Coordinates of C-alpha atoms in Angstrom, one line a residue:
E513 CA 0.0 0.0 0.0
E514 CA 2.8 2.4 0.8
I515 CA 4.5 1.7 -2.5
I516 CA 1.3 2.2 -4.5
R517 CA 0.5 5.4 -2.5
S518 CA 4.0 6.7 -3.4
L519 CA 3.5 6.0 -7.1
E520 CA 0.2 7.8 -7.1
T521 CA 1.4 10.9 -5.2
L522 CA 2.3 13.7 -7.6
P523 CA 5.9 15.0 -7.6
L524 CA 6.4 18.3 -5.9
N525 CA 9.4 20.0 -7.5
A526 CA 10.1 17.9 -10.6
A527 CA 8.4 16.5 -13.7
K528 CA 8.7 13.0 -12.3
K529 CA 9.5 11.2 -9.1
V530 CA 11.6 8.1 -8.6
I531 CA 10.6 5.3 -6.2
I532 CA 13.3 2.7 -5.5
L533 CA 12.2 -0.7 -4.2
K534 CA 15.0 -2.9 -3.0
E535 CA 14.7 -6.7 -3.0
P536 CA 11.2 -6.9 -4.4
E537 CA 11.3 -10.7 -4.3
S538 CA 11.2 -10.5 -0.5
L539 CA 7.6 -9.1 -0.6
S540 CA 4.8 -11.3 0.6
K541 CA 2.7 -13.0 -2.1
E542 CA -0.3 -10.8 -1.3
D543 CA 1.8 -7.7 -1.7
K544 CA 3.4 -8.9 -4.9
D545 CA -0.1 -9.7 -6.4
S546 CA -1.4 -6.2 -5.3
L547 CA 1.6 -4.4 -6.8
A548 CA 1.6 -6.4 -10.0
G549 CA -2.2 -5.8 -10.4
Y550 CA -1.7 -2.0 -9.9
L551 CA 1.2 -1.8 -12.4
K552 CA -0.9 -3.6 -15.0
R553 CA -3.7 -1.1 -14.9
R554 CA -1.6 2.0 -14.0
Q555 CA -2.1 5.0 -16.3
S556 CA 0.0 7.8 -14.7
N557 CA 3.5 8.3 -15.9
K558 CA 4.5 10.8 -13.2
A559 CA 6.6 8.3 -11.3
I560 CA 9.3 5.9 -12.2
L561 CA 9.6 2.6 -10.2
V562 CA 13.1 1.1 -9.9
L563 CA 13.3 -2.5 -8.6
L564 CA 16.7 -3.5 -7.3
S565 CA 17.3 -7.2 -6.8
K566 CA 20.5 -8.7 -5.5
N567 CA 19.2 -12.2 -6.0
I568 CA 20.7 -13.6 -9.2
N569 CA 17.9 -16.1 -9.4
A570 CA 15.3 -13.4 -9.1
R571 CA 14.1 -14.2 -12.6
D572 CA 12.8 -17.5 -11.2
D573 CA 10.4 -15.4 -9.1
K574 CA 7.0 -15.1 -10.9
F575 CA 6.5 -11.6 -9.7
V576 CA 9.9 -10.4 -11.0
S577 CA 9.4 -12.2 -14.2
L578 CA 6.0 -10.5 -14.6
I579 CA 7.4 -7.1 -13.8
S580 CA 10.3 -7.6 -16.2
K581 CA 7.8 -7.8 -19.1
M582 CA 6.6 -4.3 -18.3
A583 CA 10.1 -2.8 -17.6
E584 CA 13.5 -2.2 -19.0
V585 CA 15.8 -4.8 -17.4
M586 CA 19.5 -3.9 -16.7
D587 CA 22.2 -6.2 -15.4
F588 CA 24.6 -4.5 -13.0
S589 CA 26.6 -7.6 -12.0
S590 CA 30.3 -7.1 -11.4
L591 CA 32.5 -7.5 -14.5
E592 CA 35.1 -10.3 -14.4
P593 CA 38.8 -9.2 -14.8
D594 CA 38.9 -10.5 -18.3
E595 CA 35.9 -8.5 -19.2
I596 CA 37.4 -5.3 -17.7
S597 CA 40.7 -5.9 -19.6
A598 CA 38.8 -6.3 -22.9
W599 CA 36.9 -3.1 -22.1
I600 CA 40.3 -1.3 -21.5
V601 CA 41.6 -2.4 -24.9
K602 CA 38.4 -1.2 -26.5
E603 CA 38.6 2.2 -24.8
F604 CA 42.2 2.8 -25.8
K605 CA 41.4 1.7 -29.4
A606 CA 38.6 4.4 -29.5
Q607 CA 41.3 6.9 -28.6
G608 CA 43.5 5.7 -31.5
K609 CA 45.9 3.8 -29.2
D610 CA 47.0 0.2 -29.0
I611 CA 47.5 -1.8 -25.8
N612 CA 48.0 -5.6 -25.5
Y613 CA 45.7 -7.7 -23.4
R614 CA 48.4 -8.4 -20.8
S615 CA 49.1 -4.7 -20.3
A616 CA 45.4 -4.0 -20.0
R617 CA 45.3 -6.6 -17.2
L618 CA 48.0 -4.7 -15.4
I619 CA 45.7 -1.6 -15.4
C620 CA 42.9 -3.7 -14.2
D621 CA 44.9 -5.1 -11.3
A622 CA 46.6 -1.8 -10.4
S623 CA 43.1 -0.2 -10.2
N624 CA 41.8 -3.0 -7.9
Q625 CA 39.2 -3.7 -10.7
E626 CA 37.4 -0.5 -9.8
L627 CA 35.9 0.9 -13.0
G628 CA 36.2 4.5 -11.8
Q629 CA 39.9 4.1 -11.2
V630 CA 40.4 2.2 -14.4
S631 CA 38.7 5.0 -16.4
S632 CA 40.8 7.5 -14.6
M633 CA 44.0 5.6 -15.4
I634 CA 43.0 5.3 -19.1
G635 CA 42.6 9.1 -19.3
Q636 CA 45.9 9.8 -17.5
I637 CA 47.9 7.3 -19.5
S638 CA 46.5 8.6 -22.8
A639 CA 47.4 12.2 -21.9
F640 CA 50.9 11.0 -20.8
V641 CA 51.8 9.2 -24.0
G642 CA 50.5 12.0 -26.2
D643 CA 50.6 11.2 -29.9
R644 CA 52.4 7.9 -29.4
G645 CA 50.1 5.1 -30.4
R646 CA 51.4 2.2 -28.3
I647 CA 50.9 1.9 -24.6
T648 CA 53.7 0.1 -22.7
D649 CA 54.1 -1.4 -19.2
D650 CA 56.4 1.5 -18.4
D651 CA 53.6 4.0 -19.2
I652 CA 51.3 2.1 -16.8
A653 CA 53.9 2.0 -14.0
H654 CA 53.8 5.8 -13.9
F655 CA 50.2 5.7 -12.8
A656 CA 49.8 2.4 -11.0
V657 CA 48.7 2.5 -7.4
R658 CA 51.9 2.4 -5.3
S659 CA 51.0 -0.9 -3.6
N660 CA 50.7 -2.5 -7.0
L661 CA 53.9 -1.2 -8.5
S662 CA 55.6 -4.5 -7.5
E663 CA 53.0 -6.4 -9.6
V664 CA 53.9 -4.3 -12.7
S665 CA 57.6 -5.0 -12.1
A666 CA 56.9 -8.7 -11.5
F667 CA 55.2 -8.9 -14.9
K668 CA 58.2 -7.1 -16.5
F669 CA 60.4 -9.7 -14.8
L670 CA 58.4 -12.4 -16.6
D671 CA 58.7 -10.5 -19.9
Y672 CA 62.5 -10.4 -19.6
I673 CA 62.7 -14.1 -18.7
N674 CA 60.6 -14.9 -21.8
E675 CA 63.0 -12.8 -23.9
R676 CA 66.0 -14.6 -22.3
N677 CA 67.3 -11.2 -21.2
T678 CA 69.5 -12.2 -18.3
G679 CA 70.8 -8.8 -17.4
S680 CA 67.5 -7.1 -17.2
S681 CA 65.8 -10.1 -15.5
L682 CA 68.4 -10.0 -12.7
Q683 CA 68.1 -6.2 -12.3
V684 CA 64.3 -6.4 -11.9
L685 CA 64.7 -9.3 -9.5
K686 CA 67.1 -7.3 -7.5
N687 CA 64.7 -4.4 -7.4
L688 CA 61.8 -6.7 -6.3
I689 CA 63.8 -8.1 -3.5
S690 CA 65.1 -4.8 -2.3
S691 CA 61.5 -3.5 -2.3
G692 CA 60.7 -6.0 0.4
N693 CA 59.0 -8.7 -1.8
N694 CA 59.1 -12.1 -0.4
P695 CA 61.3 -14.4 -2.5
A696 CA 58.8 -17.2 -2.0
K697 CA 56.1 -15.0 -3.6
I698 CA 58.4 -14.4 -6.6
I699 CA 59.0 -18.1 -7.0
G700 CA 55.2 -18.6 -6.8
L701 CA 54.8 -16.1 -9.6
L702 CA 57.2 -17.9 -11.8
S703 CA 55.5 -21.2 -11.0
W704 CA 52.1 -19.7 -11.9
H705 CA 53.5 -18.3 -15.2
I706 CA 55.1 -21.6 -16.2
T707 CA 51.9 -23.5 -15.3
R708 CA 50.0 -21.1 -17.6
L709 CA 52.4 -21.7 -20.4
I710 CA 52.0 -25.4 -20.0
A711 CA 48.2 -25.0 -20.1
V712 CA 48.5 -22.9 -23.3
K713 CA 50.6 -25.6 -25.0
R714 CA 48.1 -28.3 -24.1
L715 CA 45.3 -26.2 -25.5
L716 CA 47.3 -25.5 -28.7
A717 CA 47.9 -29.2 -29.1
K718 CA 44.1 -29.7 -28.9
G719 CA 43.5 -27.2 -31.6
I720 CA 41.8 -24.6 -29.4
S721 CA 41.6 -21.2 -31.0
R722 CA 43.3 -18.2 -29.4
S723 CA 40.0 -16.4 -28.8
N724 CA 38.5 -19.4 -27.0
M725 CA 41.7 -19.8 -25.1

């Protein structure tokens, strides 16, 4: 009754009013039936009803399914790191700049997967590189959160190992250790990387495409 009364009350200082209903699936069956019936016959467009559901299985709820047919449904579930990295690549491309997927993942990790921080870093890095079209790990290191600088260096360490660049590998390793990184953690990173390479080789042997991989 309170929700319906709010929907029917005219807005005071605006063209429309917004009513936000959290976790609609928790309403009693009687309340759901009353609200659904009201929305079916509702004629006024002076109010906007926003339903916020945290239950990923809310679509299984008959009430939510019924309401979804009368509303615009938006999914605000958190993006996975791979999805954020793909978005970063796309955003840089829109600005005429290239960044590889691994480097995009560095931005994702350095920003703690917060889209606001990710977006801010993209803008800062783009301004920093100017007309240069390629984004490098060194560019990212200038704007990475201080606590994540060691992660950027660690990935650079792996790059030098892949390139068989002994001198640079040892220099980065020295910097990592002098920065207080636990040697066991560095060994763990190497093990993780080697395990991923083995997994990639197995997938290649099975004929799995790069995109699916």
